[in-house]
Short mmCIF file of C-alpha atoms in Angstrom, two decimals:
data_model
loop_
_atom_site.label_atom_id
_atom_site.label_comp_id
_atom_site.label_asym_id
_atom_site.label_seq_id
_atom_site.Cartn_x
_atom_site.Cartn_y
_atom_site.Cartn_z
CA MET A 20 113.58 -176.20 123.86
CA LYS A 21 111.19 -178.92 125.07
CA ILE A 22 107.69 -179.18 123.58
CA VAL A 23 104.77 -180.89 125.34
CA PHE A 24 101.33 -181.67 123.90
CA SER A 25 98.89 -183.00 126.47
CA GLY A 26 95.48 -184.22 125.27
CA VAL A 27 95.38 -181.58 122.53
CA SER A 28 92.42 -181.34 120.16
CA LYS A 29 91.76 -178.63 117.63
CA VAL A 30 88.37 -178.07 116.06
CA PHE A 31 87.77 -175.44 113.38
CA ASP A 32 84.35 -174.00 112.68
CA PRO A 33 82.09 -175.61 111.64
CA ASP A 34 83.00 -178.88 113.33
CA ILE A 35 86.16 -179.68 111.35
CA VAL A 36 88.35 -181.71 113.66
CA ALA A 37 91.99 -181.11 112.74
CA LEU A 38 93.64 -182.78 115.76
CA ARG A 39 92.24 -185.35 118.21
CA ASP A 40 93.65 -185.91 121.66
CA ILE A 41 97.35 -185.58 120.83
CA THR A 42 99.80 -186.28 123.62
CA LEU A 43 103.53 -186.18 122.90
CA LYS A 44 106.80 -184.76 124.14
CA ILE A 45 109.72 -183.48 122.06
CA ASN A 46 112.98 -183.04 123.95
CA LYS A 47 115.47 -180.26 123.60
CA GLY A 48 117.88 -180.80 120.68
CA GLU A 49 115.74 -183.44 118.93
CA PHE A 50 115.13 -183.60 115.18
CA VAL A 51 111.55 -184.70 114.55
CA TYR A 52 109.72 -185.37 111.30
CA VAL A 53 105.94 -184.93 111.31
CA ILE A 54 104.44 -186.96 108.48
CA GLY A 55 100.99 -187.86 107.25
CA ALA A 56 98.63 -187.37 104.33
CA THR A 57 97.34 -183.97 103.29
CA GLY A 58 94.74 -182.86 105.86
CA SER A 59 96.10 -185.16 108.55
CA GLY A 60 96.80 -182.20 110.90
CA LYS A 61 100.57 -181.66 110.40
CA SER A 62 100.35 -177.90 109.80
CA THR A 63 97.81 -177.47 112.60
CA LEU A 64 100.25 -179.16 115.00
CA LEU A 65 103.06 -176.83 113.94
CA ARG A 66 100.81 -173.74 114.07
CA LEU A 67 99.88 -174.65 117.64
CA ILE A 68 103.59 -174.56 118.51
CA THR A 69 104.06 -171.12 116.89
CA ARG A 70 100.93 -169.93 118.73
CA GLU A 71 99.12 -169.02 115.49
CA LEU A 72 96.36 -171.29 116.79
CA LEU A 73 94.99 -172.06 120.21
CA PRO A 74 93.98 -175.62 121.14
CA SER A 75 90.27 -176.28 121.51
CA ARG A 76 91.12 -178.72 124.31
CA GLY A 77 94.32 -179.79 126.07
CA MET A 78 97.59 -178.03 126.71
CA VAL A 79 100.58 -177.03 124.56
CA ALA A 80 103.73 -176.02 126.42
CA VAL A 81 107.03 -174.87 124.94
CA GLY A 82 109.94 -174.67 127.34
CA SER A 83 108.26 -173.91 130.61
CA VAL A 84 105.50 -171.80 129.09
CA ASP A 85 101.90 -172.95 128.67
CA LEU A 86 100.99 -171.27 125.37
CA ARG A 87 97.27 -171.12 126.20
CA GLY A 88 97.83 -168.49 128.87
CA MET A 89 100.25 -166.36 126.87
CA ARG A 90 99.13 -162.73 126.53
CA ARG A 91 98.81 -161.45 122.97
CA ALA A 92 101.44 -158.77 123.67
CA ASP A 93 103.96 -161.49 124.64
CA ILE A 94 103.53 -163.58 121.48
CA PRO A 95 106.08 -161.64 119.36
CA TYR A 96 108.70 -162.01 122.10
CA TYR A 97 108.06 -165.78 122.21
CA ARG A 98 108.28 -166.06 118.41
CA ARG A 99 111.68 -164.41 118.36
CA ASP A 100 113.01 -167.61 119.88
CA VAL A 101 111.23 -169.77 117.31
CA GLY A 102 112.66 -169.95 113.78
CA LEU A 103 109.88 -170.54 111.26
CA VAL A 104 110.19 -171.82 107.70
CA ALA A 105 107.06 -172.41 105.63
CA GLN A 106 106.41 -174.17 102.34
CA ASP A 107 105.30 -170.86 100.77
CA PHE A 108 108.41 -169.15 102.22
CA LYS A 109 106.47 -166.22 103.75
CA LEU A 110 108.93 -163.61 102.53
CA ILE A 111 107.98 -159.94 102.25
CA PRO A 112 107.88 -159.31 98.48
CA THR A 113 108.72 -155.60 98.62
CA LEU A 114 111.96 -156.17 100.57
CA THR A 115 115.27 -157.50 99.30
CA VAL A 116 116.90 -160.68 100.60
CA TYR A 117 119.01 -158.59 102.96
CA GLU A 118 116.04 -156.55 104.21
CA ASN A 119 113.86 -159.62 104.75
CA ILE A 120 116.49 -161.12 107.02
CA ALA A 121 117.46 -157.88 108.73
CA PHE A 122 113.81 -157.15 109.54
CA VAL A 123 113.54 -159.73 112.34
CA MET A 124 116.45 -158.13 114.17
CA GLU A 125 115.32 -154.58 113.50
CA ALA A 126 111.96 -155.47 115.05
CA MET A 127 113.93 -156.30 118.21
CA ALA A 128 115.66 -152.90 118.12
CA VAL A 129 119.06 -154.48 117.48
CA PRO A 130 121.57 -151.72 116.56
CA SER A 131 122.13 -151.41 112.81
CA LYS A 132 125.83 -152.42 112.93
CA ILE A 133 124.98 -155.72 114.60
CA VAL A 134 122.05 -156.22 112.22
CA SER A 135 124.34 -155.71 109.27
CA TYR A 136 127.01 -158.10 110.60
CA ARG A 137 124.57 -160.87 111.54
CA THR A 138 122.53 -160.55 108.33
CA ASN A 139 125.61 -160.87 106.16
CA GLU A 140 126.76 -163.82 108.26
CA VAL A 141 123.54 -165.82 107.76
CA ILE A 142 123.33 -164.87 104.08
CA GLU A 143 126.78 -166.38 103.61
CA GLN A 144 125.79 -169.40 105.67
CA VAL A 145 122.94 -170.23 103.25
CA GLY A 146 125.04 -169.37 100.19
CA LEU A 147 123.11 -166.35 98.90
CA TRP A 148 125.77 -163.67 99.07
CA ARG A 149 125.45 -162.74 95.39
CA ARG A 150 121.66 -162.56 95.64
CA ARG A 151 121.45 -160.38 98.75
CA PHE A 152 120.07 -157.28 97.03
CA MET A 153 117.46 -159.12 94.98
CA LYS A 154 113.76 -159.24 95.73
CA PRO A 155 112.10 -162.65 96.41
CA ALA A 156 110.39 -162.65 93.00
CA GLN A 157 113.82 -162.61 91.33
CA LEU A 158 114.91 -165.80 93.10
CA SER A 159 114.22 -169.48 92.43
CA GLY A 160 112.08 -171.52 94.86
CA GLY A 161 115.17 -173.08 96.47
CA GLU A 162 116.80 -169.70 96.90
CA GLN A 163 113.65 -168.27 98.47
CA GLN A 164 113.55 -171.19 100.87
CA ARG A 165 117.16 -170.52 101.82
CA VAL A 166 116.26 -166.87 102.50
CA ALA A 167 113.45 -168.08 104.78
CA ILE A 168 115.93 -170.34 106.60
CA ALA A 169 118.44 -167.51 106.90
CA ARG A 170 115.73 -165.28 108.35
CA ALA A 171 114.74 -167.98 110.84
CA LEU A 172 118.41 -168.36 111.83
CA ALA A 173 119.06 -164.64 112.26
CA ASN A 174 117.86 -164.53 115.88
CA SER A 175 119.70 -167.76 116.79
CA PRO A 176 116.45 -169.48 117.88
CA SER A 177 116.31 -172.45 120.23
CA LEU A 178 113.43 -174.01 118.30
CA PHE A 179 113.14 -174.39 114.53
CA ILE A 180 109.74 -175.11 112.95
CA ALA A 181 109.73 -176.09 109.28
CA ASP A 182 106.39 -176.70 107.58
CA GLU A 183 107.13 -178.73 104.43
CA PRO A 184 110.26 -176.71 103.64
CA THR A 185 111.15 -178.94 100.70
CA GLY A 186 107.61 -179.19 99.34
CA ASN A 187 108.23 -176.96 96.31
CA LEU A 188 111.83 -177.94 95.67
CA ASP A 189 113.58 -180.45 93.38
CA TYR A 190 115.56 -183.30 94.95
CA ARG A 191 118.99 -181.63 94.76
CA THR A 192 117.76 -178.32 96.18
CA ALA A 193 115.79 -180.15 98.87
CA ALA A 194 118.97 -182.00 99.86
CA ASP A 195 120.78 -178.65 100.21
CA VAL A 196 118.01 -177.31 102.44
CA MET A 197 118.15 -180.48 104.58
CA LYS A 198 121.92 -180.10 105.00
CA ILE A 199 121.30 -176.66 106.48
CA LEU A 200 118.58 -177.99 108.81
CA PHE A 201 120.83 -180.81 110.05
CA ALA A 202 123.58 -178.29 110.70
CA ILE A 203 121.16 -176.18 112.72
CA ASN A 204 120.13 -179.26 114.72
CA ALA A 205 123.75 -180.23 115.26
CA ALA A 206 124.20 -176.88 116.99
CA GLY A 207 121.66 -177.98 119.64
CA VAL A 208 118.52 -176.43 118.19
CA THR A 209 115.30 -178.46 118.37
CA VAL A 210 113.94 -178.96 114.83
CA VAL A 211 110.35 -180.00 114.08
CA MET A 212 109.72 -180.49 110.38
CA SER A 213 106.61 -181.62 108.55
CA THR A 214 107.16 -183.29 105.20
CA HIS A 215 105.74 -185.53 102.46
CA ASN A 216 109.18 -186.36 101.17
CA GLN A 217 109.78 -190.09 101.72
CA ASN A 218 113.39 -189.97 100.50
CA ILE A 219 114.38 -187.38 103.04
CA VAL A 220 112.70 -189.18 105.93
CA ASN A 221 114.08 -192.58 104.92
CA ALA A 222 117.60 -191.26 104.35
CA SER A 223 118.15 -189.66 107.74
CA ARG A 224 116.26 -192.04 110.13
CA GLN A 225 115.27 -189.46 112.75
CA ARG A 226 112.31 -189.55 115.09
CA VAL A 227 109.04 -189.78 113.12
CA ILE A 228 105.59 -188.68 114.32
CA GLU A 229 102.82 -189.79 111.99
CA LEU A 230 99.33 -188.30 111.97
CA ALA A 231 96.22 -189.68 110.28
CA GLU A 232 92.91 -187.80 110.35
CA GLY A 233 94.14 -185.74 113.26
CA ARG A 234 95.21 -188.73 115.39
CA LEU A 235 98.74 -189.66 116.41
CA VAL A 236 99.19 -193.09 114.81
CA ARG A 237 102.95 -193.54 115.11
CA ASP A 238 105.76 -192.08 117.19
CA GLU A 239 109.03 -193.87 116.37
CA ALA A 240 112.48 -192.91 117.64
CA SER A 241 114.35 -193.69 114.41
CA GLY A 242 111.79 -194.39 111.75
CA GLY A 243 111.24 -194.29 108.01
CA TYR A 244 108.26 -193.01 106.05
CA PHE A 245 106.35 -196.32 105.78
CA ASP A 246 107.72 -198.25 108.78
CA MET B 19 116.11 -144.56 119.35
CA THR B 20 117.15 -147.49 117.14
CA THR B 21 113.52 -148.59 116.84
CA PHE B 22 112.45 -145.05 116.00
CA LYS B 23 115.01 -144.95 113.18
CA TYR B 24 113.68 -148.22 111.73
CA VAL B 25 110.07 -147.09 112.13
CA LEU B 26 110.76 -143.79 110.35
CA ARG B 27 112.44 -145.67 107.52
CA ASP B 28 109.45 -148.01 107.21
CA MET B 29 107.11 -145.03 107.13
CA GLY B 30 109.21 -143.56 104.29
CA ARG B 31 108.88 -146.88 102.43
CA LEU B 32 105.09 -146.79 102.88
CA VAL B 33 104.82 -143.24 101.57
CA VAL B 34 107.03 -144.03 98.55
CA ASN B 35 105.29 -147.34 97.76
CA HIS B 36 101.82 -145.78 97.88
CA TRP B 37 102.73 -142.32 96.59
CA ILE B 38 99.77 -141.92 94.22
CA LEU B 39 97.28 -142.77 96.95
CA GLY B 40 99.28 -140.59 99.32
CA MET B 41 99.13 -137.62 96.94
CA LEU B 42 95.37 -138.02 96.55
CA THR B 43 94.96 -138.07 100.31
CA LEU B 44 97.21 -135.07 100.74
CA ILE B 45 95.32 -133.06 98.10
CA THR B 46 91.89 -133.99 99.48
CA ALA B 47 92.99 -133.24 103.04
CA ALA B 48 94.45 -129.90 101.85
CA VAL B 49 91.23 -128.90 100.07
CA MET B 50 89.01 -129.91 102.98
CA LEU B 51 91.23 -128.21 105.56
CA TRP B 52 91.40 -125.09 103.38
CA ILE B 53 87.58 -125.03 103.29
CA LEU B 54 87.57 -125.60 107.03
CA GLY B 55 90.07 -122.76 107.59
CA ILE B 56 88.36 -120.29 105.27
CA THR B 57 84.92 -121.11 106.71
CA THR B 58 86.22 -120.62 110.23
CA LEU B 59 87.84 -117.31 109.31
CA PHE B 60 84.66 -116.20 107.52
CA SER B 61 82.60 -117.10 110.55
CA LEU B 62 85.05 -115.32 112.89
CA ASN B 63 84.80 -112.19 110.74
CA VAL B 64 80.99 -112.35 110.70
CA GLU B 65 81.06 -112.89 114.45
CA ASN B 66 83.33 -109.88 114.84
CA LEU B 67 81.09 -107.73 112.67
CA LEU B 68 77.96 -108.84 114.50
CA SER B 69 79.52 -108.22 117.91
CA ARG B 70 80.42 -104.73 116.78
CA LEU B 71 76.87 -104.14 115.60
CA GLU B 72 75.49 -105.71 118.76
CA SER B 73 77.68 -103.52 120.93
CA GLU B 74 76.17 -100.53 119.15
CA LEU B 75 72.61 -101.71 119.77
CA THR B 76 70.93 -99.68 122.50
CA ILE B 77 67.56 -99.68 124.22
CA GLN B 78 66.23 -96.40 125.39
CA ALA B 79 63.88 -96.74 128.37
CA TYR B 80 61.90 -93.64 129.51
CA VAL B 81 60.88 -93.40 133.15
CA LYS B 82 57.44 -92.15 134.25
CA LYS B 83 57.48 -88.78 135.97
CA GLY B 84 57.62 -89.04 139.75
CA SER B 85 59.25 -92.49 139.78
CA ASP B 86 62.26 -93.28 141.96
CA VAL B 87 65.00 -93.22 139.28
CA GLU B 88 67.65 -94.74 141.52
CA ARG B 89 65.43 -97.72 142.40
CA VAL B 90 64.37 -98.29 138.80
CA SER B 91 68.04 -98.15 137.75
CA GLN B 92 68.93 -100.85 140.28
CA GLN B 93 66.01 -103.01 139.15
CA ILE B 94 67.11 -102.83 135.51
CA GLN B 95 70.77 -103.42 136.32
CA ALA B 96 69.80 -106.58 138.16
CA LEU B 97 68.42 -108.07 134.93
CA GLU B 98 70.76 -110.74 133.55
CA SER B 99 71.03 -109.61 129.92
CA VAL B 100 71.94 -106.02 130.77
CA TYR B 101 75.57 -105.36 129.86
CA SER B 102 75.67 -101.68 130.79
CA LEU B 103 73.26 -99.00 131.79
CA LYS B 104 73.56 -95.25 131.89
CA ALA B 105 70.97 -92.84 133.29
CA TYR B 106 70.38 -89.46 131.65
CA SER B 107 68.58 -86.61 133.37
CA PRO B 108 66.07 -84.55 131.35
CA ALA B 109 68.64 -81.74 130.99
CA GLU B 110 71.40 -84.11 129.82
CA SER B 111 69.02 -85.73 127.36
CA LEU B 112 68.04 -82.40 125.88
CA SER B 113 71.62 -81.31 125.50
CA ARG B 114 72.48 -84.64 123.75
CA LEU B 115 69.56 -84.17 121.44
CA GLN B 116 70.66 -80.64 120.62
CA GLU B 117 74.14 -81.94 119.91
CA LYS B 118 72.79 -84.58 117.54
CA MET B 119 70.54 -82.12 115.71
CA GLY B 120 73.32 -79.59 115.24
CA SER B 121 72.14 -76.52 113.29
CA GLN B 122 68.52 -77.72 113.46
CA SER B 123 68.51 -77.74 117.27
CA ARG B 124 66.69 -74.38 117.34
CA ALA B 125 63.54 -76.25 116.52
CA LEU B 126 63.64 -77.67 120.03
CA ASP B 127 63.04 -74.18 121.44
CA LEU B 128 59.52 -74.38 119.97
CA MET B 129 58.70 -77.16 122.46
CA GLY B 130 58.88 -74.79 125.39
CA ASP B 131 59.56 -76.76 128.62
CA ASN B 132 61.87 -79.78 128.32
CA PRO B 133 59.48 -82.69 127.68
CA ILE B 134 62.12 -85.44 127.95
CA PRO B 135 61.81 -87.50 131.18
CA TRP B 136 64.62 -89.36 132.98
CA ASN B 137 65.76 -92.18 130.74
CA PHE B 138 68.23 -95.06 130.58
CA GLU B 139 70.52 -96.07 127.72
CA ILE B 140 70.90 -99.84 128.01
CA HIS B 141 73.43 -102.07 126.19
CA VAL B 142 72.93 -105.82 125.93
CA LYS B 143 75.45 -108.62 125.42
CA GLU B 144 73.80 -110.21 122.36
CA ALA B 145 71.26 -109.03 119.82
CA GLY B 146 69.03 -111.98 120.69
CA GLN B 147 68.58 -110.63 124.23
CA VAL B 148 67.10 -107.30 123.11
CA GLU B 149 63.49 -108.33 122.56
CA PRO B 150 63.07 -110.35 125.79
CA LEU B 151 64.61 -107.44 127.69
CA VAL B 152 62.27 -104.97 126.00
CA SER B 153 59.29 -107.11 127.06
CA ARG B 154 60.48 -107.10 130.65
CA LEU B 155 61.12 -103.36 130.62
CA THR B 156 57.69 -102.66 129.12
CA ALA B 157 56.12 -104.70 131.88
CA MET B 158 57.70 -102.52 134.56
CA PRO B 159 55.10 -100.00 135.92
CA GLU B 160 57.74 -97.22 136.27
CA ILE B 161 58.68 -97.38 132.58
CA GLU B 162 56.66 -95.12 130.31
CA ASP B 163 58.11 -96.05 126.93
CA VAL B 164 60.84 -98.19 125.40
CA VAL B 165 62.52 -97.34 122.10
CA TYR B 166 64.78 -99.73 120.17
CA ALA B 167 65.64 -100.71 116.58
CA GLY B 168 63.38 -103.75 116.42
CA MET B 169 63.89 -104.79 112.79
CA VAL B 170 67.69 -104.35 112.97
CA VAL B 171 67.80 -106.48 116.11
CA ARG B 172 65.75 -109.26 114.51
CA ARG B 173 67.90 -109.26 111.36
CA ILE B 174 71.21 -109.26 113.22
CA SER B 175 70.00 -112.00 115.50
CA ALA B 176 68.82 -114.14 112.55
CA LEU B 177 72.03 -113.50 110.61
CA SER B 178 74.12 -114.44 113.62
CA LYS B 179 72.24 -117.73 113.97
CA VAL B 180 72.53 -118.55 110.24
CA ALA B 181 76.24 -117.71 110.24
CA SER B 182 76.90 -119.96 113.24
CA HIS B 183 74.87 -122.82 111.75
CA VAL B 184 76.57 -122.59 108.34
CA ALA B 185 79.99 -122.45 110.00
CA LEU B 186 79.16 -125.45 112.18
CA ILE B 187 77.87 -127.50 109.22
CA MET B 188 80.94 -126.65 107.12
CA PHE B 189 83.22 -127.46 110.04
CA VAL B 190 81.61 -130.85 110.66
CA LEU B 191 81.55 -131.69 106.93
CA SER B 192 85.21 -130.78 106.45
CA VAL B 193 86.30 -132.74 109.50
CA VAL B 194 84.23 -135.80 108.55
CA ILE B 195 85.42 -135.83 104.92
CA THR B 196 89.08 -135.34 105.89
CA ALA B 197 88.77 -138.05 108.53
CA LEU B 198 87.15 -140.47 106.08
CA VAL B 199 89.79 -139.85 103.42
CA VAL B 200 92.69 -140.41 105.83
CA TYR B 201 90.92 -143.45 107.32
CA ASN B 202 90.38 -145.02 103.90
CA THR B 203 93.91 -144.33 102.69
CA ILE B 204 95.43 -146.02 105.70
CA HIS B 205 92.92 -148.84 105.46
CA ILE B 206 93.83 -149.46 101.80
CA SER B 207 97.51 -149.21 102.67
CA LEU B 208 97.05 -151.77 105.45
CA TYR B 209 94.84 -154.05 103.39
CA SER B 210 97.29 -154.11 100.48
CA ARG B 211 99.98 -155.23 102.94
CA ARG B 212 97.78 -157.60 104.92
CA GLU B 213 99.93 -160.62 104.08
CA GLU B 214 103.18 -158.80 104.87
CA ILE B 215 101.78 -157.66 108.21
CA GLY B 216 100.88 -161.26 109.01
CA ILE B 217 104.45 -162.34 108.16
CA MET B 218 105.97 -159.55 110.26
CA TYR B 219 103.89 -160.62 113.25
CA LEU B 220 104.81 -164.26 112.67
CA VAL B 221 108.54 -163.58 112.73
CA GLY B 222 108.43 -161.64 116.00
CA ALA B 223 107.57 -158.00 115.26
CA THR B 224 105.33 -156.46 117.90
CA ARG B 225 102.00 -154.94 116.96
CA THR B 226 103.29 -151.50 117.92
CA TYR B 227 106.37 -151.90 115.72
CA ILE B 228 104.22 -152.94 112.75
CA ALA B 229 101.51 -150.34 113.33
CA THR B 230 103.58 -147.24 114.06
CA PRO B 231 104.73 -146.58 110.46
CA PHE B 232 101.09 -146.67 109.29
CA VAL B 233 99.99 -144.26 112.03
CA LEU B 234 102.90 -141.95 111.17
CA GLU B 235 102.03 -142.15 107.46
CA GLY B 236 98.44 -140.99 108.14
CA THR B 237 99.63 -138.26 110.48
CA LEU B 238 102.24 -137.05 107.98
CA LEU B 239 99.80 -136.98 105.05
CA ALA B 240 97.19 -135.04 107.03
CA PHE B 241 99.86 -132.67 108.38
CA LEU B 242 101.25 -132.00 104.89
CA GLY B 243 97.68 -131.49 103.66
CA ALA B 244 97.18 -128.97 106.48
CA LEU B 245 100.40 -127.14 105.52
CA VAL B 246 99.20 -126.88 101.91
CA ALA B 247 95.84 -125.62 103.24
CA VAL B 248 97.66 -123.02 105.35
CA GLY B 249 99.55 -121.89 102.22
CA GLY B 250 96.23 -121.66 100.38
CA ILE B 251 94.68 -119.61 103.19
CA VAL B 252 97.59 -117.15 103.21
CA LEU B 253 97.35 -116.81 99.43
CA THR B 254 93.57 -116.28 99.37
CA TYR B 255 92.56 -114.72 102.69
CA PHE B 256 94.74 -111.59 102.73
CA PRO B 257 93.91 -110.54 99.12
CA GLY B 258 90.22 -111.18 99.94
CA ILE B 259 90.41 -108.96 103.03
CA ALA B 260 92.22 -106.24 101.06
CA LEU B 261 89.50 -106.37 98.38
CA LEU B 262 86.71 -106.05 100.97
CA GLN B 263 88.47 -103.17 102.72
CA ALA B 264 88.85 -101.33 99.42
CA ASN B 265 85.23 -101.81 98.36
CA LEU B 266 83.42 -101.76 101.72
CA PRO B 267 85.46 -99.39 103.90
CA PHE B 268 82.82 -99.39 106.69
CA LEU B 269 83.69 -103.05 107.32
CA SER B 270 87.41 -102.34 107.81
CA SER B 271 87.35 -102.17 111.59
CA SER B 272 85.44 -105.47 111.85
CA LEU B 273 87.69 -107.61 109.61
CA ILE B 274 90.47 -109.72 111.09
CA GLY B 275 93.59 -108.75 109.20
CA ASP B 276 96.20 -109.02 111.92
CA THR B 277 98.97 -111.29 110.60
CA HIS B 278 99.79 -112.36 114.15
CA ILE B 279 96.25 -113.67 114.73
CA ILE B 280 96.08 -115.34 111.31
CA GLY B 281 99.54 -116.88 111.91
CA ARG B 282 98.31 -118.36 115.16
CA PHE B 283 95.17 -119.62 113.46
CA CYS B 284 97.27 -121.30 110.72
CA PHE B 285 99.47 -122.90 113.36
CA LEU B 286 96.36 -124.29 115.06
CA LEU B 287 94.99 -125.55 111.74
CA ALA B 288 98.26 -127.41 110.98
CA GLY B 289 98.16 -128.94 114.46
CA PHE B 290 94.51 -129.85 114.01
CA GLY B 291 95.30 -131.54 110.66
CA ALA B 292 98.10 -133.60 112.19
CA THR B 293 95.95 -134.56 115.19
CA LEU B 294 93.04 -135.56 112.96
CA GLY B 295 95.42 -137.69 110.85
CA TRP B 296 96.86 -139.31 113.95
CA VAL B 297 93.46 -140.11 115.48
CA CYS B 298 92.03 -141.58 112.23
CA SER B 299 95.15 -143.63 111.50
CA TYR B 300 95.34 -144.86 115.07
CA ILE B 301 91.72 -146.06 115.03
CA VAL B 302 91.98 -147.86 111.69
CA VAL B 303 95.38 -149.41 112.51
CA ALA B 304 94.28 -150.55 115.97
CA ARG B 305 91.15 -152.21 114.55
CA PHE B 306 93.07 -153.82 111.71
CA MET B 307 95.90 -155.11 113.87
CA HIS B 308 93.43 -156.54 116.33
CA SER B 309 91.74 -158.60 113.59
CA VAL B 310 94.98 -159.68 111.87
CA THR B 311 96.79 -160.82 114.99
CA ARG B 312 93.90 -162.63 116.66
CA PRO B 313 94.78 -166.33 117.09
CA GLU B 314 92.19 -168.76 115.66
#
């Protein structure tokens, strides 16, 4: 799924400028790192793609859809095609691993047999089969992140947004999570990932978009963290 | 159908997860709806009793000698508050009086010629209409005298007004308290799951899918409360009626004791409880969802 930012600025009340005049294009099937210091606008950029935020100026388009004009009732349908993984996992604490993942398909009225099959499939894919009936609080940070990835995968999205998915994880666990993300990308899914992790960015040499104080300061096809 | 199954399951989860709050809501709703039901039944009984008394209220209007009785009768019948009117000739009136006096009717012989003129027995629709009607009748030149139970009329009319006001106040209070309790329960339930709701919306659940279990929870709690209230009414109303009938037999014909009518009333009360729960939950959920899902 192609993403286009055209002259996008985002200002929060009162006069906090999170993004300034961002113009960029991410092609279908790309793997893109979004890097920058804390407060540089990385999360704001990702939240504009998931339509949690609206731009103050400019245009954000995903696929052929201009997100500014999207009706509120259509947002859930759009999000079903966008896998989302956040640093704080955003899992529902009262549901088990299985239920957290199954939920996204149930919300689409997928018949229970298919839900069951697909949920078990993605749980196996992220290696959490033995943890499937546990609640998020009973899992480690890495395991919770894998649940979030499994949930994002459940609907087979064409776009995968990961906001610092390795932020709370040790190096080994982070490497496991990255393996899963690369596998998703290899299947043709566009992946946009924000991160502070230099090792990860330097090791894989993918496209890097760097933000500083809300401005786009670098857009490199195969970059490292400090290039 | 699949969605409905999931929504019902989610509603079950909500009820189980917040069962203490749910029980409190159910009990409060039951108490308030019981008060509402009993007050309504009390007011219906009072209304019934008053209508019976009102239907027995009569105005006796005596016509001046030499007046055109037929014309006067038409004039009175044309008055709005007149429910029924019957004319009695002097002879009929005397015979009715003799009948009423029974063994003492011989005393009437002492009067010599029949002194009773043509007269009308008038029934009104409501006790409150008696006095205005009496004023209008008195003002008619053909009417010699008007006799009616003035004090009784004033008391019945006042009692009827008080009973309707008390019933209305109790009704409004019960409805408002029940509505507030259901509203707050659902609001707390929503607020405690604010973060989860945000996550659900973020991963593609529609607002309707997220909101429906909460609306159903409120409807279910109010409906169950109404069922408990109905049970309470059945357990308290019939023994109360039996007690009144035993101690105040003259009230018997005015009390509503028909199980069919009470059954219908209970059915309506249960429906009213569920509707009230649905409306309150819908309002609070709609407002909450609107604020939670609004993009910044």
